[in-house]
Short mmCIF file of C-alpha atoms in Angstrom, two decimals:
data_model
loop_
_atom_site.label_atom_id
_atom_site.label_comp_id
_atom_site.label_asym_id
_atom_site.label_seq_id
_atom_site.Cartn_x
_atom_site.Cartn_y
_atom_site.Cartn_z
CA MET A 1 11.40 16.57 15.77
CA SER A 2 10.42 12.95 15.18
CA THR A 3 6.75 13.81 15.64
CA GLU A 4 6.88 16.48 12.96
CA ILE A 5 8.70 14.17 10.53
CA MET A 6 6.08 11.52 11.21
CA ARG A 7 3.38 13.96 10.23
CA ASP A 8 5.01 14.37 6.85
CA HIS A 9 5.34 10.59 6.58
CA GLU A 10 1.69 10.16 7.49
CA ILE A 11 0.63 12.63 4.78
CA HIS A 12 2.69 10.68 2.26
CA THR A 13 1.23 7.39 3.46
CA VAL A 14 -2.34 8.66 3.20
CA TYR A 15 -2.01 9.83 -0.41
CA LYS A 16 -0.03 6.78 -1.47
CA ALA A 17 -2.60 4.42 0.07
CA ARG A 18 -5.42 6.39 -1.55
CA MET A 19 -3.76 6.08 -4.97
CA LYS A 20 -3.22 2.34 -4.48
CA ARG A 21 -6.88 1.85 -3.61
CA LYS A 22 -7.98 3.78 -6.68
CA VAL A 23 -5.71 1.79 -8.98
CA PHE A 24 -6.66 -1.55 -7.45
CA LEU A 25 -10.39 -0.84 -7.57
CA SER A 26 -10.12 0.47 -11.14
CA LEU A 27 -8.31 -2.68 -12.23
CA ILE A 28 -10.85 -4.94 -10.52
CA LEU A 29 -13.85 -3.11 -11.98
CA VAL A 30 -12.46 -3.08 -15.51
CA ALA A 31 -11.32 -6.72 -15.29
CA LEU A 32 -14.61 -7.93 -13.80
CA PHE A 33 -16.63 -6.09 -16.42
CA PHE A 34 -14.49 -7.64 -19.14
CA ALA A 35 -14.71 -11.13 -17.67
CA PHE A 36 -18.50 -11.06 -17.24
CA THR A 37 -19.24 -9.56 -20.66
CA LEU A 38 -16.67 -9.89 -23.43
CA LEU A 39 -14.68 -12.94 -22.32
CA PRO A 40 -15.97 -15.98 -24.22
CA ALA A 41 -17.68 -18.33 -21.77
CA GLN A 42 -16.46 -21.31 -23.82
CA VAL A 43 -12.87 -20.47 -22.93
CA LEU A 44 -13.61 -20.82 -19.22
CA LEU A 45 -15.59 -24.00 -19.83
CA LEU A 46 -12.51 -25.48 -21.46
CA LEU A 47 -10.26 -24.26 -18.64
CA THR A 48 -12.48 -25.41 -15.77
CA ASP A 49 -13.72 -28.54 -17.54
CA SER A 50 -17.09 -27.89 -15.94
CA ALA A 51 -20.48 -26.88 -17.30
CA ASN A 52 -21.60 -25.62 -13.89
CA SER A 53 -22.47 -21.93 -14.27
CA TRP A 54 -21.46 -21.20 -10.68
CA VAL A 55 -18.01 -22.63 -11.32
CA VAL A 56 -17.66 -20.42 -14.38
CA LEU A 57 -18.84 -17.33 -12.50
CA GLY A 58 -16.49 -18.06 -9.61
CA THR A 59 -13.60 -18.54 -11.99
CA LYS A 60 -14.32 -15.18 -13.60
CA ALA A 61 -14.45 -13.41 -10.25
CA VAL A 62 -11.35 -15.06 -8.78
CA GLY A 63 -9.41 -14.66 -12.01
CA SER A 64 -10.26 -10.97 -12.31
CA ILE A 65 -9.29 -10.20 -8.72
CA SER A 66 -6.07 -12.21 -9.05
CA ILE A 67 -5.09 -10.40 -12.25
CA ALA A 68 -5.90 -7.02 -10.70
CA THR A 69 -3.82 -7.85 -7.61
CA LEU A 70 -0.85 -9.02 -9.67
CA ALA A 71 -1.02 -6.06 -12.07
CA SER A 72 -1.31 -3.48 -9.28
CA GLY A 73 1.65 -5.03 -7.47
CA ILE A 74 3.78 -4.75 -10.61
CA LEU A 75 2.70 -1.15 -11.19
CA PHE A 76 3.41 -0.08 -7.62
CA ALA A 77 6.81 -1.76 -7.57
CA SER A 78 8.05 -0.16 -10.79
CA ASP A 79 6.45 3.31 -10.49
CA SER A 80 6.76 3.57 -14.26
CA ALA A 81 4.86 6.87 -14.36
CA PHE A 82 7.65 8.71 -12.52
CA LYS A 83 10.72 6.44 -12.77
CA GLY A 84 10.23 4.48 -15.96
CA SER A 85 11.82 4.74 -19.39
CA ASN A 86 8.80 6.17 -21.16
CA LYS A 87 7.75 9.60 -22.44
CA THR A 88 5.64 10.38 -19.37
CA ALA A 89 8.41 9.55 -16.91
CA TYR A 90 11.01 11.49 -18.90
CA TRP A 91 8.74 14.52 -18.95
CA VAL A 92 8.00 14.28 -15.21
CA MET A 93 11.71 13.93 -14.41
CA SER A 94 12.42 17.05 -16.48
CA THR A 95 10.25 19.04 -14.05
CA TYR A 96 11.97 17.85 -10.85
CA PRO A 97 13.38 20.61 -8.59
CA SER A 98 16.61 18.59 -8.33
CA ASN A 99 17.41 19.62 -11.91
CA ALA A 100 18.05 23.14 -10.66
CA ALA A 101 20.69 21.83 -8.23
CA MET A 102 22.44 19.83 -10.96
CA LYS A 103 22.53 22.91 -13.19
CA GLN A 104 23.77 25.35 -10.57
CA LEU A 105 26.09 23.16 -8.49
CA GLY A 106 27.26 20.72 -11.15
CA CYS A 107 26.47 17.77 -8.90
CA THR A 108 25.27 14.31 -9.88
CA GLU A 109 21.60 13.40 -10.22
CA ARG A 110 21.79 11.33 -7.05
CA GLU A 111 23.37 14.16 -5.05
CA ALA A 112 20.83 16.65 -6.37
CA THR A 113 17.94 14.35 -5.54
CA THR A 114 19.27 13.81 -2.01
CA LEU A 115 19.64 17.57 -1.56
CA TRP A 116 16.11 18.28 -2.80
CA PHE A 117 14.44 15.67 -0.61
CA LYS A 118 16.39 16.82 2.43
CA PHE A 119 14.93 20.28 1.86
CA PHE A 120 11.47 18.88 1.12
CA ASP A 121 11.59 16.94 4.41
CA THR A 122 11.76 20.23 6.30
CA TRP A 123 8.33 21.07 4.89
CA GLY A 124 6.94 18.33 7.10
CA LEU A 125 7.67 20.47 10.14
CA SER A 126 4.54 22.35 11.16
CA SER A 127 6.61 25.51 11.66
CA SER A 128 7.70 25.48 8.01
CA PRO A 129 6.07 28.19 5.86
CA HIS A 130 5.78 25.52 3.15
CA HIS A 131 4.04 22.93 5.32
CA GLY A 132 0.76 23.31 3.45
CA LEU A 133 2.47 22.40 0.16
CA VAL A 134 3.30 18.90 1.35
CA ALA A 135 -0.26 17.63 0.90
CA SER A 136 -0.60 19.50 -2.41
CA THR A 137 2.57 17.89 -3.74
CA TYR A 138 1.57 14.35 -2.80
CA SER A 139 -1.98 14.90 -4.02
CA ALA A 140 -0.83 16.09 -7.45
CA THR A 141 1.84 13.46 -8.01
CA TYR A 142 -0.29 10.52 -6.90
CA GLN A 143 -3.24 11.76 -8.94
CA GLY A 144 -0.90 11.77 -11.92
CA ARG A 145 0.10 8.19 -11.22
CA TRP A 146 -3.53 7.08 -11.01
CA MET A 147 -4.43 8.73 -14.31
CA TYR A 148 -1.38 7.16 -15.95
CA TYR A 149 -2.26 3.65 -14.74
CA LEU A 150 -5.95 4.08 -15.58
CA THR A 151 -5.10 5.17 -19.12
CA TRP A 152 -2.94 2.12 -19.67
CA THR A 153 -5.55 -0.16 -18.11
CA LEU A 154 -8.31 1.05 -20.43
CA GLY A 155 -5.98 0.91 -23.43
CA ILE A 156 -4.95 -2.67 -22.70
CA PHE A 157 -8.52 -3.82 -22.12
CA THR A 158 -9.62 -2.13 -25.33
CA ILE A 159 -7.11 -4.31 -27.19
CA LEU A 160 -8.19 -7.38 -25.20
CA GLY A 161 -11.80 -6.54 -26.02
CA ILE A 162 -11.04 -6.51 -29.74
CA GLY A 163 -9.39 -9.92 -29.34
CA ALA A 164 -12.31 -11.28 -27.33
CA ILE A 165 -14.84 -10.15 -29.93
CA ALA A 166 -12.73 -11.71 -32.69
CA ILE A 167 -12.63 -15.02 -30.80
CA ASN A 168 -16.37 -14.87 -30.18
CA GLN A 169 -16.97 -14.26 -33.87
CA PHE A 170 -14.46 -16.48 -35.65
CA VAL A 171 -13.88 -19.30 -33.15
CA PHE A 172 -17.16 -19.81 -31.31
CA ASP A 173 -19.68 -18.24 -33.75
CA ALA A 174 -21.23 -16.49 -30.75
CA TYR A 175 -22.87 -13.74 -32.79
CA ILE A 176 -24.75 -15.80 -35.35
CA GLY A 177 -28.43 -14.94 -35.04
CA ASN A 178 -27.82 -12.91 -31.90
CA ARG A 179 -27.88 -9.25 -32.85
CA ALA A 180 -28.43 -8.14 -29.25
CA ARG A 181 -25.13 -9.69 -28.19
CA VAL A 182 -23.33 -8.01 -31.08
CA VAL A 183 -24.70 -4.62 -30.07
CA LEU A 184 -23.92 -5.21 -26.39
CA HIS A 185 -20.33 -6.31 -26.96
CA ALA A 186 -19.70 -3.54 -29.47
CA SER A 187 -21.06 -0.98 -27.01
CA ILE A 188 -18.83 -2.29 -24.21
CA LEU A 189 -15.77 -2.20 -26.45
CA LEU A 190 -16.67 1.32 -27.52
CA GLY A 191 -16.99 2.30 -23.87
CA TYR A 192 -13.46 1.07 -23.14
CA ALA A 193 -12.12 2.93 -26.17
CA ILE A 194 -13.95 6.17 -25.35
CA GLY A 195 -12.77 6.01 -21.74
CA PHE A 196 -9.18 5.53 -22.87
CA LEU A 197 -9.31 8.35 -25.41
CA ALA A 198 -11.11 10.73 -23.04
CA ILE A 199 -8.54 10.33 -20.25
CA TRP A 200 -5.61 10.33 -22.67
CA ARG A 201 -6.76 13.47 -24.45
CA THR A 202 -7.55 15.45 -21.30
CA ASN A 203 -4.41 14.44 -19.38
CA ARG A 204 -1.48 15.11 -21.70
CA ILE A 205 2.13 15.74 -20.76
CA GLY A 206 3.83 18.87 -22.05
CA ARG A 207 5.68 18.17 -25.30
CA ASN A 208 6.69 19.97 -28.49
CA GLY A 209 5.94 23.38 -27.03
CA LYS A 210 2.48 22.38 -25.83
CA ARG A 211 1.36 22.89 -22.26
CA PRO A 212 0.42 19.85 -20.17
CA THR A 213 -3.23 19.34 -19.41
CA GLY A 214 -5.33 17.79 -16.65
CA CYS A 215 -3.43 16.04 -13.88
CA TRP A 216 -0.07 16.71 -15.54
CA GLU A 217 -0.68 20.45 -15.56
CA ARG A 218 -1.20 20.24 -11.82
CA VAL A 219 1.99 18.18 -11.43
CA GLU A 220 3.96 20.76 -13.39
CA GLN A 221 2.53 23.63 -11.35
CA VAL A 222 3.34 22.10 -7.98
CA LEU A 223 6.86 21.07 -9.03
CA GLN A 224 7.55 24.48 -10.57
CA GLN A 225 6.48 26.10 -7.32
CA SER A 226 8.74 23.71 -5.43
CA THR A 227 11.64 24.58 -7.74
CA VAL A 228 11.18 28.31 -7.12
CA LEU A 229 11.25 27.77 -3.34
CA PHE A 230 14.23 25.42 -3.61
CA LYS A 231 16.21 27.99 -5.57
CA ARG A 232 15.24 30.86 -3.28
CA ASP A 233 15.78 29.15 0.07
CA VAL A 234 18.71 26.84 -0.72
CA LEU A 235 20.48 27.43 -4.01
CA THR A 236 20.66 31.23 -4.26
CA ASN A 237 23.71 31.67 -2.03
CA ALA A 238 25.18 28.18 -2.39
CA VAL A 239 28.48 27.90 -4.27
CA SER A 240 28.98 24.22 -3.53
CA LEU A 241 26.99 21.14 -2.61
CA GLU A 242 28.30 21.37 0.95
CA ASP A 243 27.01 24.93 1.22
CA ALA A 244 23.57 23.81 0.12
CA PHE A 245 23.46 20.99 2.65
CA ASP A 246 24.61 23.36 5.40
CA THR A 247 21.84 25.80 4.43
CA ILE A 248 19.23 23.07 4.78
CA ASP A 249 20.65 22.04 8.15
CA ASN A 250 20.34 25.66 9.31
CA ILE A 251 16.76 25.83 8.01
CA ARG A 252 15.84 22.67 9.93
CA GLN A 253 17.46 23.90 13.13
CA SER A 254 15.64 27.22 12.86
CA LEU A 255 12.27 25.55 12.23
CA GLU A 256 12.76 23.10 15.08
CA ALA A 257 13.63 25.97 17.41
CA GLU A 258 10.46 27.78 16.35
CA ALA A 259 8.41 24.65 16.96
CA GLN A 260 9.88 24.18 20.42
CA LEU A 261 9.28 27.82 21.27
CA ALA A 262 5.68 27.56 20.13
CA ALA A 263 5.17 24.40 22.17
CA ALA A 264 6.71 25.85 25.32
CA PRO A 265 4.22 27.10 27.94
CA SER A 266 3.91 30.87 28.22
CA ASP A 267 4.55 32.74 31.49
CA ASP A 268 0.79 33.10 32.03
CA GLU A 269 0.27 29.36 31.61
CA ALA A 270 3.16 28.60 33.92
#
């Protein structure tokens, strides 16, 4: 039993770690690119009080990595894409299978969530007919988180880029007689903006009668499939919350018995 549960936990850990790496690397790359291109060098010269180019370069690198580390830590702790108080989180929560339990059994959100995850945990057993959906579920939901964080990252750095160009122009006169720098900085800012708009436009949540797109379409599909299975296997014959929990206990016992039977040596092997 514990081995099978650990397999589910390992699947979760793999996809969560993969998402964290993607977010962290995305933040570092975007921050480093910003620091080494758009960020006015004079600002760092004032902060470091040094004209040594290596000191400035080191400050840019260390600062970018530190900001990326801090930002990723905040993002991972809050999980604003799925648990926040924003439009994306509200939409995602509206697709949760636990909503079906609240509607049918009249239980609280916490009770419904506990019931759903207790059922979902049985999918971690290799004998479960839904075992293959565990990886699909984690893959879809963590891909959604990455796209959400990447969209915000590019949007924020687009705004920072506008500010950096304004400081270069109006504070340090960095563009006077330097058309190449103007073109370069404008191109970089445009790249941030295009990246933000491209991801935002192709990964939209479902609202106002419109279907979700991109990663959110995949999230909706996998959660809708989960809801159908939850209703069929647990909620159909349940008239109370206790009935539903008992049904899940019976499902787990049956799956564990199947797993033990499959693991037992046959007469020929004996």
